[in-house]
Amino acid sequence: MRPILLKGHTRPITQIKYNREGDLLFTVAKDMVVNAWYAHNGERLGTFDGHKGSVWSIAVDSSSTLLATGSADNTAKIWRIRDGKCLETLEFNAAVRKVEFSTDDKYLSVMLDNHMGQKSEIFVYRVVRSGSGSSEVYRMVRPNVAEHGRATVQAWAYYNKYIIVGHVDGTVCQYEFSPSDQQQSGSLKLLKSKKIHNDEITDLQFSADRSYFITSSKDKTANLVDVETLDILKIYKSDTSLNTAALVAKKDYIVVGGGQAASEVTTTGARQGKFEARFFHMIFEHEIGRVKGHFGPINTLSVEPNGLGYSSGGEDGFVRIHYFDDDYFGYKYDY
Amino acid sequence: MVWRNCWCKYSVTKGQTIEKRKRKRNGTVIEMKGFDINKLPATEDDIDYSDLEIEYSQTFLESGLDNVVLVDNLPVVDEAKEPKLVALLKKITKGVGKILEDGVHMPMGEEKGKRKSKGYAFIEFETADQAQDAIKELNGYRLDKSHTLMVNHFMDVEKYSRVPEEFVVPPKTEFVAKEHMKYWLLDELSRDQLCTLADQNITALWNNGGKVVETILTRKDWTETYLQWSTQGTYLMTMHRQGVVLWGGSSWNKIMRFVHLGVRLVDTSPQETYIITYSNEPLRVEAVNDVLGAGNEHLNPFTEADEGNHFCVWETQTGRLLRTFGYVTNDNGEPVTKFSWPCFKWSATENYLARMTPGSKISIYEAPQMTMVGKKSLNVPGVAGFDWRPNDDIKTRTRKNQDTIAYWFPEVDNQPGRVTIMTVPTMEILRTKNMISVKDISLHWNPTGDLLCAKVLRYTKSKKSVLTNLEIFRVSERDIPSEIVEVKGGVVAFAWEPQSPNHRFAIIHVDSADLNPPPINSSGMATAAVKSNVSFYQFVRSKSKLSVKESFVLLKTLEKKNTTSIYWSPKGRYIVLATLRTISVWDLEFWDLDAEVSGVSKAEAATASIQLLKQTEHYGVTDLEWDPSGRYVLTTASSWRHSMENGYVIWDFKGEQLLKSLQEKFKQALWRPRPPSLLSDSAKAKIRKNLSSYSSDFDEQDRVAASAANTEQINLRRRLISEWSSWRQTCSARIKAISDSAAKLGYVELKPIEQDQEVIEEIVEELIDETVEFV
């Protein structure tokens, strides 16, 4: 497996995302740059310039027309992918930690960081498209979500039914989303919360049908969780704190990444950092293999939507695109 | 005084907690915790002190006789010899205290018309303390072969006399069958056990062929510091603040407990009959009482005589305390608190226990009485090291009923240094050897006890560099002949091959410049690797017509290694060269010393058959241990030394990695030792000869086990898969319901992407250079 190395950032990568078809890869980093790449060959399609702070999060809609980014400059921006034009800039009083489109692209949720004693908040916007792919946005709801400490991750469940929020203390909360009849306003209501990790939840990614999701945590485990009951279905244990976890499409595998934080790295070399991406069998919970390459912790992982490969972004500022070898697809488990 | 006694008694009778109660000799209470001022009796008549009067009436009476001791077991003498015996008594008590005038009183009685002594005497000392010292020093004193003195307080006589004359048959206790203490040796597959300590959990495991370990049990907080096996593996020893606990049997239950507060080190004798514990805290009887709790004072094995001591010798099976020892004292009378453990060494027969006072003497005690052999320590000025001959069984013994000990001392002034081999208890010197320019000597007995190697580090004539002489004594041969093997530089490690017919050994040697150990960080890891060489030697006896030449010859030297430790397989032949506890190098080399080679002359065969099997590494390795059968090697990376990839690895003897287990805060892994084999050499040879007939059975067993493991795994996977798919089914039903309701709300579902992929390959040609040539 020969990776394609993308050198488009000068600072740690914060999030990477494939579009729905898997032909484009969007990457954001602490260096304020938003990059779009051809996933096949690693050629750069272009950049989206305008943020004045670290970009924490990125989201792409299902038709690859709109791109949303959230940044530490207290703004979230909506871009037109085709020409890189910034369509909207949403301004807040705190850093934007996570942005995410709903499954039908109708809504955009924006999660803010804790700031100056103000607790984490989630804003849900309705995205209104005009014919040429531009958008207007309407703010709908704004609940406070910090009962369990700072919120770190959020994502939409199936049919826009819930927003799942992960917290710094290892709790996940399930908020029911109900838009009003005219869809001009709506509400987020806390239904359930459950402590599933012993430490900060660092990533939360959904399955293809959004009926279950995987969380990664600094407590060195990744959990597979039922979206309805928040029950833990499977636990994947590793020996290092995890920054990200993703489900592999088309196969019953999951992949996690992490490694010693920069502040904890000793002087004993890359071997100690545990900077490999680790693959587990989703159902049997045992480790299948590791892919090394990064020389810093892996901050974010994204799997190609057709299960042909995956990409990783690291603290080292590199993005590595991997396509699986043929024997990966040929391998069958005995059972 | 009576008044005070009453209060003391009162607080007891009213059932209040007495945390601490101290009584001086005269019966005054000086501490009365738990005394409740609010519950005083109304009048003096309310107090019932009839029982007190009984208890203390005698105490008052006897309080004047504190300084009198009773010496029993004296020889019975007639009138003529009486003054002589009294004089002898005065002589032996001279050191301990001053006897009052007419202080020795020996009652005489009539026997067959003659006045004879009754075999006991009273001695009155000046003070009670002197009497106490006399008891401590003289109790168990051996006057001669048939008379061992028994010295007691006169006040205690009353106590002993109260023992009823009539023997009352104690009630029969129900027989409780003990567990089989060696159950693990009966395992059908002859597997070995190991114990691991990670974080606070001790886990006992079966080793199933190296690739798999099967957990027997895990207990949290089983030990407070570390774990240790007894010499032959019968007991698992765990360390606690209160003492050492022994566990064993198939239930791993508590077998015995040895109270020794703050215990740090523990050691068992070669056959596990005795156990020695060490604590750096001086023994305090009161503190032990506090730990045992009120009312359990009778369980306290210690007496005032043990106060301040640090070492305890116990009998393993009964839990009986045999004796306690303090630190040895140096010439200035200061205690020597630094020593290498075990500082008490047992002879192979367990009959004797020896300890060295560096620079002056060796004290040898006879077990289980723990009396000193020859009544006094063996004076060896300058003694620097000693060791017992191992495996001192009757067949190979040098002298009948004798154990053998070897010791050495360096040169002092003009006296040369000397290695001495001596028998115990007759103290007959079998062999001595003088040595000069000695820097250091270490003694290495061959495991069979046939050979002793004195590794002598010497200065060269210029005194600028060092060389090493390996002085090898063949102890089981007549007159104990010795050979010298000279090695340049310093030999830092020496190891005999176990069970070797040609007395092979391996050494690690370094140049003089590298002799100083490398710098070590705070957790005992060397911060630099040292270049070292490893050499193998064996004993060769070549006979010619004129003479018999006997010598140890060099087989092979492996140069420029980083080896710090050498580990022979317990069955011999294989050896692992390891670089342990070094922060940058973690080499492991597996060597075979009897590899089959063809096409070499007989003379070269021994050298040529030393072959490397595998060179590998275990990242962060700190410790290495062969399993008792010599089939597997266990290497560990302990969190006591560093925090990098802590865990253990099991290798086979060829150096193939079979299992790697990484665990948080992993500390220790130890194979359970096995007792020596009960088979005779001939029986073993027979088995070895017919090995092929057995091996087919084992292959079959392995095949069955492998397929069983396989089916088990497949069954587990099938179960998991079916659980998962049933969950998915409920999920899809759920999704169906939600999607219907969502559609009503105007939710538009995305169309699936069409899966027609097209691979476009583009070939880009780039003109790099163009040259035009004219022909």
mmCIF file of C-alpha atoms in Angstrom, chain A residues 29-270:
data_model
loop_
_atom_site.group_PDB
_atom_site.id
_atom_site.type_symbol
_atom_site.label_atom_id
_atom_site.label_comp_id
_atom_site.label_asym_id
_atom_site.label_seq_id
_atom_site.Cartn_x
_atom_site.Cartn_y
_atom_site.Cartn_z
ATOM 1 C CA ALA A 29 -5.499 22.580 9.528
ATOM 2 C CA LYS A 30 -4.372 25.007 12.175
ATOM 3 C CA ASP A 31 -2.636 27.034 9.452
ATOM 4 C CA MET A 32 -5.987 28.649 8.374
ATOM 5 C CA VAL A 33 -5.844 27.036 4.928
ATOM 6 C CA VAL A 34 -8.737 24.990 3.539
ATOM 7 C CA ASN A 35 -7.625 22.657 0.767
ATOM 8 C CA ALA A 36 -9.519 20.553 -1.767
ATOM 9 C CA TRP A 37 -7.730 17.643 -3.470
ATOM 10 C CA TYR A 38 -8.397 15.045 -6.103
ATOM 11 C CA ALA A 39 -8.382 11.863 -4.059
ATOM 12 C CA HIS A 40 -7.204 9.709 -6.977
ATOM 13 C CA ASN A 41 -3.831 11.297 -7.492
ATOM 14 C CA GLY A 42 -3.381 13.857 -4.770
ATOM 15 C CA GLU A 43 -3.461 16.819 -7.111
ATOM 16 C CA ARG A 44 -4.706 19.983 -5.496
ATOM 17 C CA LEU A 45 -8.000 21.291 -6.802
ATOM 18 C CA GLY A 46 -7.793 24.552 -4.964
ATOM 19 C CA THR A 47 -7.919 26.416 -1.684
ATOM 20 C CA PHE A 48 -10.613 28.332 0.136
ATOM 21 C CA ASP A 49 -9.034 31.438 1.545
ATOM 22 C CA GLY A 50 -10.516 33.729 4.105
ATOM 23 C CA HIS A 51 -10.201 32.334 7.629
ATOM 24 C CA LYS A 52 -8.057 34.289 10.055
ATOM 25 C CA GLY A 53 -7.579 31.549 12.658
ATOM 26 C CA SER A 54 -7.023 27.809 12.980
ATOM 27 C CA VAL A 55 -9.723 25.960 11.096
ATOM 28 C CA TRP A 56 -11.167 23.291 13.361
ATOM 29 C CA SER A 57 -13.789 21.629 11.274
ATOM 30 C CA ILE A 58 -15.062 21.064 7.770
ATOM 31 C CA ALA A 59 -18.244 19.644 6.261
ATOM 32 C CA VAL A 60 -19.219 18.967 2.689
ATOM 33 C CA ASP A 61 -22.792 18.502 1.482
ATOM 34 C CA SER A 62 -23.930 15.406 -0.373
ATOM 35 C CA SER A 63 -24.004 17.002 -3.795
ATOM 36 C CA SER A 64 -20.533 18.494 -3.421
ATOM 37 C CA THR A 65 -21.813 22.009 -4.012
ATOM 38 C CA LEU A 66 -21.411 23.574 -0.597
ATOM 39 C CA LEU A 67 -18.609 23.445 1.889
ATOM 40 C CA ALA A 68 -18.864 24.601 5.509
ATOM 41 C CA THR A 69 -15.874 25.387 7.685
ATOM 42 C CA GLY A 70 -15.602 26.358 11.343
ATOM 43 C CA SER A 71 -12.661 28.282 12.691
ATOM 44 C CA ALA A 72 -11.045 29.658 15.815
ATOM 45 C CA ASP A 73 -11.538 33.164 14.372
ATOM 46 C CA ASN A 74 -15.127 32.900 15.716
ATOM 47 C CA THR A 75 -16.640 32.401 12.301
ATOM 48 C CA ALA A 76 -18.147 29.628 10.257
ATOM 49 C CA LYS A 77 -18.094 30.065 6.496
ATOM 50 C CA ILE A 78 -20.059 28.514 3.704
ATOM 51 C CA TRP A 79 -18.241 28.172 0.391
ATOM 52 C CA ARG A 80 -19.177 27.237 -3.105
ATOM 53 C CA ILE A 81 -16.928 24.323 -3.979
ATOM 54 C CA ARG A 82 -16.986 24.914 -7.694
ATOM 55 C CA ASP A 83 -15.221 28.278 -7.628
ATOM 56 C CA GLY A 84 -14.125 28.703 -4.014
ATOM 57 C CA LYS A 85 -16.353 31.710 -3.387
ATOM 58 C CA CYS A 86 -17.365 32.401 0.186
ATOM 59 C CA LEU A 87 -21.135 32.632 0.236
ATOM 60 C CA GLU A 88 -21.830 33.260 3.900
ATOM 61 C CA THR A 89 -19.854 34.156 6.959
ATOM 62 C CA LEU A 90 -21.524 33.409 10.277
ATOM 63 C CA GLU A 91 -20.026 35.310 13.176
ATOM 64 C CA PHE A 92 -20.062 34.148 16.782
ATOM 65 C CA ASN A 93 -18.590 35.151 20.110
ATOM 66 C CA ALA A 94 -16.572 31.949 20.502
ATOM 67 C CA ALA A 95 -14.454 29.619 18.390
ATOM 68 C CA VAL A 96 -16.360 27.227 16.148
ATOM 69 C CA ARG A 97 -15.406 23.680 17.008
ATOM 70 C CA LYS A 98 -17.545 21.533 14.733
ATOM 71 C CA VAL A 99 -19.735 22.085 11.703
ATOM 72 C CA GLU A 100 -21.892 19.406 10.139
ATOM 73 C CA PHE A 101 -24.535 19.186 7.408
ATOM 74 C CA SER A 102 -27.615 17.155 8.095
ATOM 75 C CA THR A 103 -28.099 14.016 6.039
ATOM 76 C CA ASP A 104 -30.460 15.747 3.611
ATOM 77 C CA ASP A 105 -28.324 18.914 3.414
ATOM 78 C CA LYS A 106 -31.203 20.999 4.725
ATOM 79 C CA TYR A 107 -29.553 22.015 7.960
ATOM 80 C CA LEU A 108 -26.165 22.982 9.156
ATOM 81 C CA SER A 109 -25.256 22.592 12.787
ATOM 82 C CA VAL A 110 -22.495 24.700 14.277
ATOM 83 C CA MET A 111 -21.008 23.898 17.669
ATOM 84 C CA LEU A 112 -19.115 26.511 19.640
ATOM 85 C CA ASP A 113 -16.340 26.095 22.116
ATOM 86 C CA ASN A 114 -16.465 27.138 25.742
ATOM 87 C CA HIS A 115 -15.413 30.725 25.866
ATOM 88 C CA MET A 116 -14.854 33.075 28.799
ATOM 89 C CA GLY A 117 -17.217 31.218 31.076
ATOM 90 C CA GLN A 118 -19.815 30.948 28.367
ATOM 91 C CA LYS A 119 -20.775 27.339 27.826
ATOM 92 C CA SER A 120 -20.659 25.371 24.586
ATOM 93 C CA GLU A 121 -23.598 26.012 22.301
ATOM 94 C CA ILE A 122 -25.061 24.476 19.210
ATOM 95 C CA PHE A 123 -26.671 26.572 16.480
ATOM 96 C CA VAL A 124 -28.717 24.881 13.817
ATOM 97 C CA TYR A 125 -29.136 26.788 10.564
ATOM 98 C CA ARG A 126 -31.484 26.065 7.774
ATOM 99 C CA VAL A 127 -29.659 26.183 4.483
ATOM 100 C CA VAL A 128 -31.733 27.661 1.700
ATOM 101 C CA ARG A 129 -30.355 27.143 -1.739
ATOM 102 C CA SER A 130 -31.021 29.264 -4.712
ATOM 103 C CA GLY A 131 -30.596 27.719 -8.138
ATOM 104 C CA SER A 132 -26.948 28.561 -8.691
ATOM 105 C CA GLY A 133 -25.775 26.821 -5.535
ATOM 106 C CA SER A 134 -25.546 29.888 -3.359
ATOM 107 C CA SER A 135 -27.223 29.808 -0.011
ATOM 108 C CA GLU A 136 -28.937 31.849 2.600
ATOM 109 C CA VAL A 137 -29.075 30.649 6.147
ATOM 110 C CA TYR A 138 -31.572 31.033 8.939
ATOM 111 C CA ARG A 139 -30.745 30.493 12.548
ATOM 112 C CA MET A 140 -33.154 28.122 14.176
ATOM 113 C CA VAL A 141 -32.201 26.859 17.638
ATOM 114 C CA ARG A 142 -29.564 27.576 20.151
ATOM 115 C CA PRO A 143 -29.432 25.236 23.157
ATOM 116 C CA ASN A 144 -26.782 25.172 25.797
ATOM 117 C CA VAL A 145 -25.031 21.803 25.820
ATOM 118 C CA ALA A 146 -22.360 22.005 28.444
ATOM 119 C CA GLU A 147 -23.811 20.092 31.392
ATOM 120 C CA HIS A 148 -21.046 17.523 31.076
ATOM 121 C CA GLY A 149 -18.262 19.982 30.497
ATOM 122 C CA ARG A 150 -17.114 21.337 27.180
ATOM 123 C CA ALA A 151 -18.734 19.706 24.152
ATOM 124 C CA THR A 152 -16.127 18.322 21.782
ATOM 125 C CA VAL A 153 -17.933 16.594 18.923
ATOM 126 C CA GLN A 154 -21.382 16.554 17.365
ATOM 127 C CA ALA A 155 -23.055 14.784 14.456
ATOM 128 C CA TRP A 156 -26.479 14.240 12.909
ATOM 129 C CA ALA A 157 -28.233 10.906 13.276
ATOM 130 C CA TYR A 158 -30.571 9.331 10.718
ATOM 131 C CA TYR A 159 -33.412 11.335 9.212
ATOM 132 C CA ASN A 160 -32.320 14.429 11.148
ATOM 133 C CA LYS A 161 -33.888 12.841 14.173
ATOM 134 C CA TYR A 162 -31.091 13.526 16.650
ATOM 135 C CA ILE A 163 -27.952 15.447 17.099
ATOM 136 C CA ILE A 164 -25.458 13.446 19.123
ATOM 137 C CA VAL A 165 -22.985 15.491 21.175
ATOM 138 C CA GLY A 166 -19.854 14.187 22.817
ATOM 139 C CA HIS A 167 -18.316 15.857 25.867
ATOM 140 C CA VAL A 168 -14.974 16.293 27.511
ATOM 141 C CA ASP A 169 -15.913 13.986 30.411
ATOM 142 C CA GLY A 170 -16.745 11.036 28.140
ATOM 143 C CA THR A 171 -20.514 11.501 28.056
ATOM 144 C CA VAL A 172 -22.612 11.409 24.903
ATOM 145 C CA CYS A 173 -25.937 13.229 24.772
ATOM 146 C CA GLN A 174 -28.800 12.618 22.445
ATOM 147 C CA TYR A 175 -30.760 15.756 21.430
ATOM 148 C CA GLU A 176 -33.995 15.354 19.574
ATOM 149 C CA PHE A 177 -34.280 17.811 16.709
ATOM 150 C CA SER A 178 -37.773 18.932 15.792
ATOM 151 C CA PRO A 179 -38.274 21.671 13.210
ATOM 152 C CA SER A 180 -41.431 23.718 13.247
ATOM 153 C CA ASP A 181 -44.046 23.251 10.566
ATOM 154 C CA GLN A 182 -42.763 26.043 8.397
ATOM 155 C CA GLN A 183 -39.254 24.896 9.091
ATOM 156 C CA GLN A 184 -38.302 28.433 10.014
ATOM 157 C CA SER A 185 -37.535 27.521 13.610
ATOM 158 C CA GLY A 186 -37.117 24.397 15.631
ATOM 159 C CA SER A 187 -35.974 22.962 18.942
ATOM 160 C CA LEU A 188 -33.319 20.682 20.360
ATOM 161 C CA LYS A 189 -34.429 18.665 23.359
ATOM 162 C CA LEU A 190 -32.130 16.529 25.477
ATOM 163 C CA LEU A 191 -33.508 12.995 25.570
ATOM 164 C CA LYS A 192 -30.699 10.814 26.870
ATOM 165 C CA SER A 193 -27.183 11.042 28.068
ATOM 166 C CA LYS A 194 -24.765 8.296 28.903
ATOM 167 C CA LYS A 195 -21.173 8.196 30.074
ATOM 168 C CA ILE A 196 -19.458 5.812 27.706
ATOM 169 C CA HIS A 197 -15.831 6.865 28.113
ATOM 170 C CA ASN A 198 -13.616 7.745 31.039
ATOM 171 C CA ASP A 199 -11.981 10.659 29.291
ATOM 172 C CA GLU A 200 -12.565 13.217 26.591
ATOM 173 C CA ILE A 201 -14.397 12.062 23.460
ATOM 174 C CA THR A 202 -12.245 13.107 20.538
ATOM 175 C CA ASP A 203 -14.196 11.970 17.486
ATOM 176 C CA LEU A 204 -17.636 10.695 16.544
ATOM 177 C CA GLN A 205 -18.422 9.262 13.110
ATOM 178 C CA PHE A 206 -21.617 7.612 11.879
ATOM 179 C CA SER A 207 -22.246 4.430 9.967
ATOM 180 C CA ALA A 208 -23.586 4.690 6.395
ATOM 181 C CA ASP A 209 -27.210 4.373 7.526
ATOM 182 C CA ARG A 210 -26.566 6.522 10.600
ATOM 183 C CA SER A 211 -28.081 3.997 12.970
ATOM 184 C CA TYR A 212 -24.913 3.530 14.986
ATOM 185 C CA PHE A 213 -21.715 5.469 15.453
ATOM 186 C CA ILE A 214 -18.153 5.101 16.645
ATOM 187 C CA THR A 215 -16.499 7.312 19.234
ATOM 188 C CA SER A 216 -12.835 7.643 20.052
ATOM 189 C CA SER A 217 -11.549 8.842 23.374
ATOM 190 C CA LYS A 218 -8.424 9.793 25.236
ATOM 191 C CA ASP A 219 -9.134 6.852 27.547
ATOM 192 C CA LYS A 220 -7.483 4.680 24.850
ATOM 193 C CA THR A 221 -10.662 3.030 23.681
ATOM 194 C CA ALA A 222 -13.071 3.410 20.795
ATOM 195 C CA ASN A 223 -16.710 2.435 21.254
ATOM 196 C CA LEU A 224 -19.413 1.420 18.840
ATOM 197 C CA VAL A 225 -22.690 2.904 20.081
ATOM 198 C CA ASP A 226 -26.341 2.425 19.187
ATOM 199 C CA VAL A 227 -27.803 5.804 18.274
ATOM 200 C CA GLU A 228 -31.244 5.064 19.744
ATOM 201 C CA THR A 229 -30.326 3.633 23.156
ATOM 202 C CA LEU A 230 -26.750 4.938 23.421
ATOM 203 C CA ASP A 231 -25.768 1.400 24.475
ATOM 204 C CA ILE A 232 -22.188 0.389 23.838
ATOM 205 C CA LEU A 233 -22.208 -2.381 21.238
ATOM 206 C CA LYS A 234 -18.487 -3.001 20.930
ATOM 207 C CA ILE A 235 -15.318 -1.760 22.581
ATOM 208 C CA TYR A 236 -11.958 -1.522 20.814
ATOM 209 C CA LYS A 237 -8.988 -1.228 23.120
ATOM 210 C CA SER A 238 -5.639 0.238 22.202
ATOM 211 C CA ASP A 239 -2.596 1.267 24.206
ATOM 212 C CA THR A 240 -2.552 4.946 23.418
ATOM 213 C CA SER A 241 -4.967 7.834 23.644
ATOM 214 C CA LEU A 242 -7.102 8.018 20.507
ATOM 215 C CA ASN A 243 -7.856 11.134 18.508
ATOM 216 C CA THR A 244 -10.086 9.675 15.862
ATOM 217 C CA ALA A 245 -12.049 6.613 14.817
ATOM 218 C CA ALA A 246 -13.859 5.755 11.599
ATOM 219 C CA LEU A 247 -15.975 2.926 10.242
ATOM 220 C CA VAL A 248 -14.726 1.281 7.073
ATOM 221 C CA ALA A 249 -17.378 1.179 4.371
ATOM 222 C CA LYS A 250 -18.344 -2.134 2.761
ATOM 223 C CA LYS A 251 -16.293 -4.200 5.230
ATOM 224 C CA ASP A 252 -16.801 -5.021 8.887
ATOM 225 C CA TYR A 253 -13.725 -3.105 9.929
ATOM 226 C CA ILE A 254 -13.041 0.039 11.860
ATOM 227 C CA VAL A 255 -9.931 2.175 11.966
ATOM 228 C CA VAL A 256 -8.615 4.270 14.834
ATOM 229 C CA GLY A 257 -5.745 6.715 15.109
ATOM 230 C CA GLY A 258 -4.017 8.623 17.849
ATOM 231 C CA GLY A 259 -0.768 8.570 19.694
ATOM 232 C CA GLN A 260 1.045 10.283 22.464
ATOM 233 C CA ALA A 261 0.212 13.968 22.564
ATOM 234 C CA ALA A 262 3.048 16.263 21.605
ATOM 235 C CA SER A 263 3.405 17.394 25.200
ATOM 236 C CA GLU A 264 3.809 13.811 26.381
ATOM 237 C CA VAL A 265 6.226 12.657 23.707
ATOM 238 C CA THR A 266 9.462 11.471 25.200
ATOM 239 C CA THR A 267 12.767 11.604 23.494
ATOM 240 C CA THR A 268 12.804 7.930 22.655
ATOM 241 C CA GLY A 269 11.837 8.131 19.006
ATOM 242 C CA ALA A 270 8.806 7.621 16.807
#
